[in-house]
GROMACS .gro file of C-alpha atoms in nm:
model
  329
    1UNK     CA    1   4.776   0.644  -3.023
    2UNK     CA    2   4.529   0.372  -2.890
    3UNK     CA    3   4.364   0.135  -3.045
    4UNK     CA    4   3.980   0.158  -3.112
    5UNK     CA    5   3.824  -0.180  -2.970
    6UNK     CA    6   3.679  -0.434  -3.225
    7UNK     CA    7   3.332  -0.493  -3.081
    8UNK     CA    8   3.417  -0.843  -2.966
    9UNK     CA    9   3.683  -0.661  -2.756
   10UNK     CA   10   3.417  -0.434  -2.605
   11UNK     CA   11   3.180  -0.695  -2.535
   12UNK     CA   12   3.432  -0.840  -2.331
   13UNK     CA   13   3.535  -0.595  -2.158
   14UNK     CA   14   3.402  -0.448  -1.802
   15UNK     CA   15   3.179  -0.152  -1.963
   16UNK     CA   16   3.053  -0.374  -2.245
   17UNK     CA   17   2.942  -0.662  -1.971
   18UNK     CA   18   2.772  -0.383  -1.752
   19UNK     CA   19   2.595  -0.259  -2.059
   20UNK     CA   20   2.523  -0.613  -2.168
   21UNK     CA   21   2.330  -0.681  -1.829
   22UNK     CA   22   2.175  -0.341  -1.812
   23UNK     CA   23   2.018  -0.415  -2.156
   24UNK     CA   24   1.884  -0.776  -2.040
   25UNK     CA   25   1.741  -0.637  -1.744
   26UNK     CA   26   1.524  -0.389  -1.916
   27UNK     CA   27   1.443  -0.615  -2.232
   28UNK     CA   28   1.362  -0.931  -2.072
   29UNK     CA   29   1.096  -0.748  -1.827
   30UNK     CA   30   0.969  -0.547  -2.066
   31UNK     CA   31   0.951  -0.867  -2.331
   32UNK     CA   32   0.753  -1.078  -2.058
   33UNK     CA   33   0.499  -0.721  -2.009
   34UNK     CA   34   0.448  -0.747  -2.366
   35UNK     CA   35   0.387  -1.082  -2.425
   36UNK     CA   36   0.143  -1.175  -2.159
   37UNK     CA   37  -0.049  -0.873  -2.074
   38UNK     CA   38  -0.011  -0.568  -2.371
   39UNK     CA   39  -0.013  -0.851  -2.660
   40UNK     CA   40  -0.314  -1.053  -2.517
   41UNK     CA   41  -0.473  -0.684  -2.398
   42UNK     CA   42  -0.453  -0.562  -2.773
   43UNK     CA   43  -0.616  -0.908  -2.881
   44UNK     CA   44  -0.916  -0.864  -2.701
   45UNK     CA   45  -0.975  -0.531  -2.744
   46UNK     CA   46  -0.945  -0.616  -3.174
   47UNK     CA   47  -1.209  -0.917  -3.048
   48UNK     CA   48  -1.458  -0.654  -2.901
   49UNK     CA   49  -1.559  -0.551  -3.269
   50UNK     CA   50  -1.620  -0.914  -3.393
   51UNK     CA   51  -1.898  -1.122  -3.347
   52UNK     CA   52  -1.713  -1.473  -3.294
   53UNK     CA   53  -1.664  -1.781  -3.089
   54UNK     CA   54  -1.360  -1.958  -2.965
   55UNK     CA   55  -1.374  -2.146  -3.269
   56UNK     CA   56  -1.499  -2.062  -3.597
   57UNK     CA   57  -1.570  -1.754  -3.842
   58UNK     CA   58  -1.552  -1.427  -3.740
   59UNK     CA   59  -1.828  -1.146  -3.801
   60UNK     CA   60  -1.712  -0.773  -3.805
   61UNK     CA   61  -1.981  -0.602  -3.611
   62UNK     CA   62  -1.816  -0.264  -3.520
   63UNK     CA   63  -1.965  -0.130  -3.239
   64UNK     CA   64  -2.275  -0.303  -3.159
   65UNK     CA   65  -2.067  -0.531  -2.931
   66UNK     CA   66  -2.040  -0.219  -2.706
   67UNK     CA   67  -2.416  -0.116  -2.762
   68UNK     CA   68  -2.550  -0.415  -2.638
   69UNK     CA   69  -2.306  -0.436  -2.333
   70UNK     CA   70  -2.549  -0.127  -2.218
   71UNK     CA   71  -2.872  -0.245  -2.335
   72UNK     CA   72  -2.886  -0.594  -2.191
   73UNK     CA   73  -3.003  -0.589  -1.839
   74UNK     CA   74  -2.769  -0.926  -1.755
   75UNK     CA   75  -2.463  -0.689  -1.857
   76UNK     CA   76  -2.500  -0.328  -1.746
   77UNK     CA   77  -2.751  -0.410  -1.516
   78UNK     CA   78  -2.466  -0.585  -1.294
   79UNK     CA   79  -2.299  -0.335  -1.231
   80UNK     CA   80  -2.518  -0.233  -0.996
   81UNK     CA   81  -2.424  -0.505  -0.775
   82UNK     CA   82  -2.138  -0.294  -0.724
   83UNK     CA   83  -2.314  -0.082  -0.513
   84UNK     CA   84  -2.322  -0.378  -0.243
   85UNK     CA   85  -1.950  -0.403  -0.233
   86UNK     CA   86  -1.888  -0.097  -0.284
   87UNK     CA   87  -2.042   0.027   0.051
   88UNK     CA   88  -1.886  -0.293   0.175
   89UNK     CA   89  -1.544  -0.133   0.103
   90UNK     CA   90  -1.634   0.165   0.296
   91UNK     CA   91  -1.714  -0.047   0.613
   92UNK     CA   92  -1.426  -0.258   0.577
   93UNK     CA   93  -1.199   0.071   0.549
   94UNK     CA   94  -1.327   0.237   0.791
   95UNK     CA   95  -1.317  -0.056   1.040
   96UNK     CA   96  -0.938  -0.150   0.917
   97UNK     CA   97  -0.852   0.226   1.004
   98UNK     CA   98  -1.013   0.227   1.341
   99UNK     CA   99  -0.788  -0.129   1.442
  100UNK     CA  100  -0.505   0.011   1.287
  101UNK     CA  101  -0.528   0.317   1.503
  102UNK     CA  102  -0.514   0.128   1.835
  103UNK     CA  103  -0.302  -0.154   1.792
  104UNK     CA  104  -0.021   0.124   1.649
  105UNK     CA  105   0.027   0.193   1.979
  106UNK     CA  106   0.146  -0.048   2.236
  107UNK     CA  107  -0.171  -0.301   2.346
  108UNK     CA  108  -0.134  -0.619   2.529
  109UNK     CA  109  -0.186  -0.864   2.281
  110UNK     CA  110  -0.167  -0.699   2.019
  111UNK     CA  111   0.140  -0.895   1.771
  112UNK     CA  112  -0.146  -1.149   1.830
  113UNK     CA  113  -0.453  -0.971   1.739
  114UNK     CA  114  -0.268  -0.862   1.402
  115UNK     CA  115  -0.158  -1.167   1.305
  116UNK     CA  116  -0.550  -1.326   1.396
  117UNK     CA  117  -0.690  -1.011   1.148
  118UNK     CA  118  -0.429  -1.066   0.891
  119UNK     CA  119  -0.480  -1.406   0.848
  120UNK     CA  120  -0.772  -1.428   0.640
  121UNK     CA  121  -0.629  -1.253   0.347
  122UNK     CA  122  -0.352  -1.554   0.311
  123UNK     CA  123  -0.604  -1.808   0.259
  124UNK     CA  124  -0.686  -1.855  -0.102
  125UNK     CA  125  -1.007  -1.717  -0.257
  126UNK     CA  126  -1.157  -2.071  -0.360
  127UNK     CA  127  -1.158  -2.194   0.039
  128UNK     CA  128  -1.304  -1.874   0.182
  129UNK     CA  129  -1.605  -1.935  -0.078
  130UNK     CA  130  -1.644  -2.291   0.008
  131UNK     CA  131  -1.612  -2.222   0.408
  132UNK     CA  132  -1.870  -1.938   0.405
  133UNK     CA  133  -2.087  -2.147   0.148
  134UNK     CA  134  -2.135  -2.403   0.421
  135UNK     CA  135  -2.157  -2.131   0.694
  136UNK     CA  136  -2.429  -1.968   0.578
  137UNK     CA  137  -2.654  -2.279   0.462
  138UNK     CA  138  -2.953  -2.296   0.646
  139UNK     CA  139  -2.935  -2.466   0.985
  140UNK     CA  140  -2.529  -2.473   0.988
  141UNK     CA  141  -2.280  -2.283   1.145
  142UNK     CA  142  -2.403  -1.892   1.161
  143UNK     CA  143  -2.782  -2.003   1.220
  144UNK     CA  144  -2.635  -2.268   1.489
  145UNK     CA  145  -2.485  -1.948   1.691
  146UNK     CA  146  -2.800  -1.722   1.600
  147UNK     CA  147  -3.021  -2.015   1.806
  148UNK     CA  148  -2.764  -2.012   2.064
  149UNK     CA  149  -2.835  -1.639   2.132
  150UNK     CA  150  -3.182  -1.747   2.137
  151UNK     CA  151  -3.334  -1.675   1.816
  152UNK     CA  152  -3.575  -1.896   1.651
  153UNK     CA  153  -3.435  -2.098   1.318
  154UNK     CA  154  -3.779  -2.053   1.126
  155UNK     CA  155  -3.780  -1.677   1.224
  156UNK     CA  156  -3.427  -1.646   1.052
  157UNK     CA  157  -3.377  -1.553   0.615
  158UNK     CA  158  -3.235  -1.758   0.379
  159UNK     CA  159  -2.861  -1.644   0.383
  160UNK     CA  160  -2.796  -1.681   0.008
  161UNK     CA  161  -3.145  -1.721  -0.081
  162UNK     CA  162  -3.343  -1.417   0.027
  163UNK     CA  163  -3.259  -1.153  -0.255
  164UNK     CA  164  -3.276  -0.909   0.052
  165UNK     CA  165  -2.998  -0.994   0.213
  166UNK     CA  166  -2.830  -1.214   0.051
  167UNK     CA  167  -2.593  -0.977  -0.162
  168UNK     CA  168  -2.494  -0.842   0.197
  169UNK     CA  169  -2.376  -1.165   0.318
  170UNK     CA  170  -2.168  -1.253   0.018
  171UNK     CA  171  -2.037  -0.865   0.090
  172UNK     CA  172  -1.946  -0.957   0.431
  173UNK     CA  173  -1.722  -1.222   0.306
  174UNK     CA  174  -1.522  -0.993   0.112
  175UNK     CA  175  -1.511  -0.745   0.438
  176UNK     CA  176  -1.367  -1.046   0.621
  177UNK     CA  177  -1.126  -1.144   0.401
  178UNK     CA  178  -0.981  -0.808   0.328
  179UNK     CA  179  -1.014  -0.605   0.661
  180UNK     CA  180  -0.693  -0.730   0.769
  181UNK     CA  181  -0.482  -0.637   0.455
  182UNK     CA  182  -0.588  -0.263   0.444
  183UNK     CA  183  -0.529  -0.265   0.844
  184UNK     CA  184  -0.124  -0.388   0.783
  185UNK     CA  185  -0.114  -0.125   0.553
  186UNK     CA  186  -0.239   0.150   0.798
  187UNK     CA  187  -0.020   0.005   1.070
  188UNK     CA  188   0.287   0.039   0.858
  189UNK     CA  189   0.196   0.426   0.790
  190UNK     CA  190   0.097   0.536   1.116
  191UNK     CA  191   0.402   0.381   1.281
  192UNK     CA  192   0.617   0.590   1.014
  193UNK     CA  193   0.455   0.864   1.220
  194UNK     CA  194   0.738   1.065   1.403
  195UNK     CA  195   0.606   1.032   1.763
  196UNK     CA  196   0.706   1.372   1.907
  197UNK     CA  197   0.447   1.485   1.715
  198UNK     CA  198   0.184   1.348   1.964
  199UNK     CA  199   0.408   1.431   2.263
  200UNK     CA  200   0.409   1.782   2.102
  201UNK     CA  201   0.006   1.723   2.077
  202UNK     CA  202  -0.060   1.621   2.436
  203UNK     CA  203   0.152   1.922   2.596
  204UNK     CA  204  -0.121   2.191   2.401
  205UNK     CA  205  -0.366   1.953   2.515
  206UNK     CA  206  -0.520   1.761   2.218
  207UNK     CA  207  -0.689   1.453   2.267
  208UNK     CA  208  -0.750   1.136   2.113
  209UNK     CA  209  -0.935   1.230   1.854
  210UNK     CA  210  -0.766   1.575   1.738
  211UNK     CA  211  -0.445   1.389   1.743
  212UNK     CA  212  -0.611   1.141   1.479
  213UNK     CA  213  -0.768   1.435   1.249
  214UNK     CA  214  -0.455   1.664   1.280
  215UNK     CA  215  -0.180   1.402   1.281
  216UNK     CA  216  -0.257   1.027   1.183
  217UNK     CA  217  -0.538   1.133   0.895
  218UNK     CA  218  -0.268   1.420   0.699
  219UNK     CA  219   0.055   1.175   0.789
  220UNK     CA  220  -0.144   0.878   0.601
  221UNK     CA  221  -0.320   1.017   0.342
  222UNK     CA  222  -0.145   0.842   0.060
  223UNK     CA  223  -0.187   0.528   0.217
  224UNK     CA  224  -0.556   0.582   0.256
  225UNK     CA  225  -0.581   0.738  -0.115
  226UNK     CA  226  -0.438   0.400  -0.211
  227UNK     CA  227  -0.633   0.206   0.015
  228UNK     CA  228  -0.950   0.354  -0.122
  229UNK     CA  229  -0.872   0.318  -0.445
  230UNK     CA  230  -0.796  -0.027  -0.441
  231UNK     CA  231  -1.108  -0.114  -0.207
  232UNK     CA  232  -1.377   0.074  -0.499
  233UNK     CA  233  -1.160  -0.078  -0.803
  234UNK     CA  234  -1.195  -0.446  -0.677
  235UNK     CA  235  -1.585  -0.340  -0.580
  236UNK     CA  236  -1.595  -0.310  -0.938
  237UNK     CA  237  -1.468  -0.614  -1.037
  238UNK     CA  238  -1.578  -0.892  -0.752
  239UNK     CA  239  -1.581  -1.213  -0.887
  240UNK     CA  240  -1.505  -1.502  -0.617
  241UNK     CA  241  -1.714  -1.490  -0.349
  242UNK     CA  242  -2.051  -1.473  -0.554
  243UNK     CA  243  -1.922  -1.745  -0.819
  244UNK     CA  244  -1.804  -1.998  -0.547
  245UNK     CA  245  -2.119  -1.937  -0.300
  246UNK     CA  246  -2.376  -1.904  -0.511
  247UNK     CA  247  -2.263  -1.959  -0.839
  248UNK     CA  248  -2.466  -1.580  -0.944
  249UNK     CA  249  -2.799  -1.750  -0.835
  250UNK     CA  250  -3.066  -1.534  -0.656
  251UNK     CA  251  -2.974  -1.188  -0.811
  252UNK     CA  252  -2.607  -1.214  -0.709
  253UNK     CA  253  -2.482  -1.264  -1.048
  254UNK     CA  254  -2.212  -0.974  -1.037
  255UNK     CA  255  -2.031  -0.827  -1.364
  256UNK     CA  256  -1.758  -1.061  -1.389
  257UNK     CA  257  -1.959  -1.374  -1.349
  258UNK     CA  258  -2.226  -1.199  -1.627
  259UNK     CA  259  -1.872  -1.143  -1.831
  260UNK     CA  260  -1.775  -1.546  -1.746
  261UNK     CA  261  -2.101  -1.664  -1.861
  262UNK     CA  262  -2.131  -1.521  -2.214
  263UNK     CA  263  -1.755  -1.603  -2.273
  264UNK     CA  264  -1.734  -1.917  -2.189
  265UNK     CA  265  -2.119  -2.052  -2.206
  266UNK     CA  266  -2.273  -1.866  -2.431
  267UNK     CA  267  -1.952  -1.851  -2.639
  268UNK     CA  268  -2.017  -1.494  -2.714
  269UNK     CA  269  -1.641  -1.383  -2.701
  270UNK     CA  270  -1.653  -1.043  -2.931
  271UNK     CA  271  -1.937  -0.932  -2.629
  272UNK     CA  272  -1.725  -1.023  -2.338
  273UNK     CA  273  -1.453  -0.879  -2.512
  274UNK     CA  274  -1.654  -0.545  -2.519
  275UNK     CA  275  -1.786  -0.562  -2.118
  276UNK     CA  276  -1.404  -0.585  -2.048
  277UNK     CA  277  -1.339  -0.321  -2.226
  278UNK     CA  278  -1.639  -0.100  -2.088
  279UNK     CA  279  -1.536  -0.214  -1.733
  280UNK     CA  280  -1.159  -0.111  -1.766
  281UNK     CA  281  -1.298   0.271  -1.887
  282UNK     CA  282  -1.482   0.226  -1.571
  283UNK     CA  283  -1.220   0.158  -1.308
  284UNK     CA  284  -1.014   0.402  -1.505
  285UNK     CA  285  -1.279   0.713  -1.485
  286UNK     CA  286  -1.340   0.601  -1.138
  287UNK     CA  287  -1.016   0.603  -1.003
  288UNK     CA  288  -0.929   0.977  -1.125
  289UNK     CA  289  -1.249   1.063  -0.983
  290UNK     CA  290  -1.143   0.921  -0.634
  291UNK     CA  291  -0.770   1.129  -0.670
  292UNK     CA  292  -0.975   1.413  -0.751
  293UNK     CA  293  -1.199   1.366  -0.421
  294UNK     CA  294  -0.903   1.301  -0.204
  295UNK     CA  295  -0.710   1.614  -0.339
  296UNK     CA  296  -0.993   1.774  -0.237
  297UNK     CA  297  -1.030   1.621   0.094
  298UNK     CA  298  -0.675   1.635   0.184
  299UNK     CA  299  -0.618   2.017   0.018
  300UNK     CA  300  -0.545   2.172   0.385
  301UNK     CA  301  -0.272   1.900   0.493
  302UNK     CA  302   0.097   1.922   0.486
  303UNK     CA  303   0.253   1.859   0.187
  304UNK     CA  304   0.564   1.585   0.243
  305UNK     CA  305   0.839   1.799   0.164
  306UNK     CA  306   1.119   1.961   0.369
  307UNK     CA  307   0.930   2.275   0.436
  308UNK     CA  308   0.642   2.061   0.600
  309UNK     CA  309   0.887   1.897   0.811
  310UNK     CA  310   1.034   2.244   0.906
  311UNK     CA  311   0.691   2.329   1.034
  312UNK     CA  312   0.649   2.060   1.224
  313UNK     CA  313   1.029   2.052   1.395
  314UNK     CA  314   0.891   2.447   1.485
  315UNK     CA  315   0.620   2.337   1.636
  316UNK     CA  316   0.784   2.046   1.855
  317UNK     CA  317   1.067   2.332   1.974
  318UNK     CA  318   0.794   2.573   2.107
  319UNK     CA  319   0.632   2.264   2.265
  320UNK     CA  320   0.930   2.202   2.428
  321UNK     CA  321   1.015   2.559   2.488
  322UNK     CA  322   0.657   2.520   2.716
  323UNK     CA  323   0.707   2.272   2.912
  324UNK     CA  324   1.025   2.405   3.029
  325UNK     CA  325   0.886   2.748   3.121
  326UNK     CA  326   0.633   2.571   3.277
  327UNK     CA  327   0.901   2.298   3.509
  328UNK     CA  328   1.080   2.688   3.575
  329UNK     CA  329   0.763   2.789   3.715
   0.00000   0.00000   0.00000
């Protein structure tokens, strides 16, 4: 008969080590998720019901922390900032997608061009907001090109002053910066795209643009649900450009810099506590909404499973099929 292991004896042993590991692998992750983002999470949302400082006593208010988030103009009211960047996300898909389209395909130059749009996104947050700060001051670099091109300096706006533009230019930043990160992205999908497909395409005599629609758009669409999402979420929540620029001056004072300035000027931590709160049901509410819309959008493409990819293997046979009937004839 053998002998039952002692425990020491199992921990020692080849299926107690692998165990061992296994275990520290899960717990330590899930340890470090706790501690610095569910723990702290939890502590703020237990702050949202106080009315409290850094320092000090704390006031049990309930919900009026939550009430005021939506009465106060300098709170709600930012949100619709959002708007601005929003819409900015739209271009800045929509111009990523069109890039990504072309340089997928062989273009001279193009390992170049990528790495030229890509850029951008590596540089940190803080330097992009000091280079365009100086770029759009009056009479530097962007009004120094303008005159080139033969407009007149006094006819030109305030960049970051005019309230009528000036939410667009801080927008344009974040276009800029993030162009080139949603464009790798698309690259990466559409190359993933088997390429008979178009040669199947070209022989019933699609063109550019119904080989886009019918085969690049359903082929991608996760990629562009994700890209989308990501692009509205962090619309939501824009926070460096306007606070290193302009510092929230001249009515481009955005949500999170609102948020920054009643936590940590006005010390009003229980209400910041609440318009992070508020803000997270927001993103949340938005981004099923935007699943929603693209399961919508998308409800007539192929499904990625093996009988989508039987479909399209049919179809590439009978183009095939064609043009030899037609190199017969």
């Amino acid at each position: 008969m053998k002998r039952k292991r002692t425990f020491k004896e199992w921990i020692k042993s080849r299926d107690g080590q692998q165990v061992l590991v296994m275990f520290a692998f899960m717990v330590i992750p899930l340890l470090l998720l706790f501690v610095f983002t569910y723990l702290p999470f939890g502590k703020m949302f237990s702050f949202s019901f106080y009315n409290m400082k850094y320092v000090g006593a704390r006031k049990f208010v309930g919900l009026k922390n939550y009430i005021k988030v939506f009465q106060r103009d300098d709170c709600f009211g930012a949100l619709k900032l959002s708007l601005y960047y929003m819409l900015g996300s739209v271009v800045q898909l929509a111009i990523a997608l069109y890039l990504a389209t072309i340089l997928s395909f062989k273009v001279k130059g193009g390992a170049l061009f990528k790495g030229f749009m890509f850029f951008p996104f590596l540089i940190n947050g803080i330097a992009i907001g000091f280079i365009f700060k100086f770029f759009y001051t009056r009479g530097f670099v962007f009004d120094t090109v303008l005159t080139w091109c033969g407009f007149n300096l006094e006819n030109l706006p305030y960049w970051l002053k005019d309230q009528r533009i000036n939410n667009y230019s801080l927008v344009a930043t974040s276009v800029w910066r993030y162009f080139g990160q949603n464009m790798v992205l698309f690259i990466g999908a559409i190359m993933s795209v088997d390429s008979e497909l178009y040669e199947a395409a070209m022989l019933d005599g699609a063109n550019r643009f119904q080989q886009f629609r019918y085969i690049i758009m359903p082929s991608i669409k996760t990629i562009i649900t994700l890209n989308v999402i990501l692009s509205i979420t962090g619309s939501l929540s824009a926070f460096e450009p306007p606070f290193v620029i302009t510092d929230g001056a001249n009515g481009t004072g955005t949500y999170f810099i609102v948020m920054h300035q009643i936590a940590h000027t006005q010390q009003k931590v229980g209400l910041a506590s609440a318009m992070a709160i508020v803000l997270l049901v927001i993103i949340f509410v938005v981004t099923i909404l935007q699943k929603l819309f693209f399961k919508y959008v998308f409800r007539n493409a192929e499904d990625e499973d093996p009988r989508a990819a039987k479909r399209r293997q049919k179809a590439i046979e009978r183009s095939i099929r064609r043009q030899g009937r037609k190199e017969i004839c």
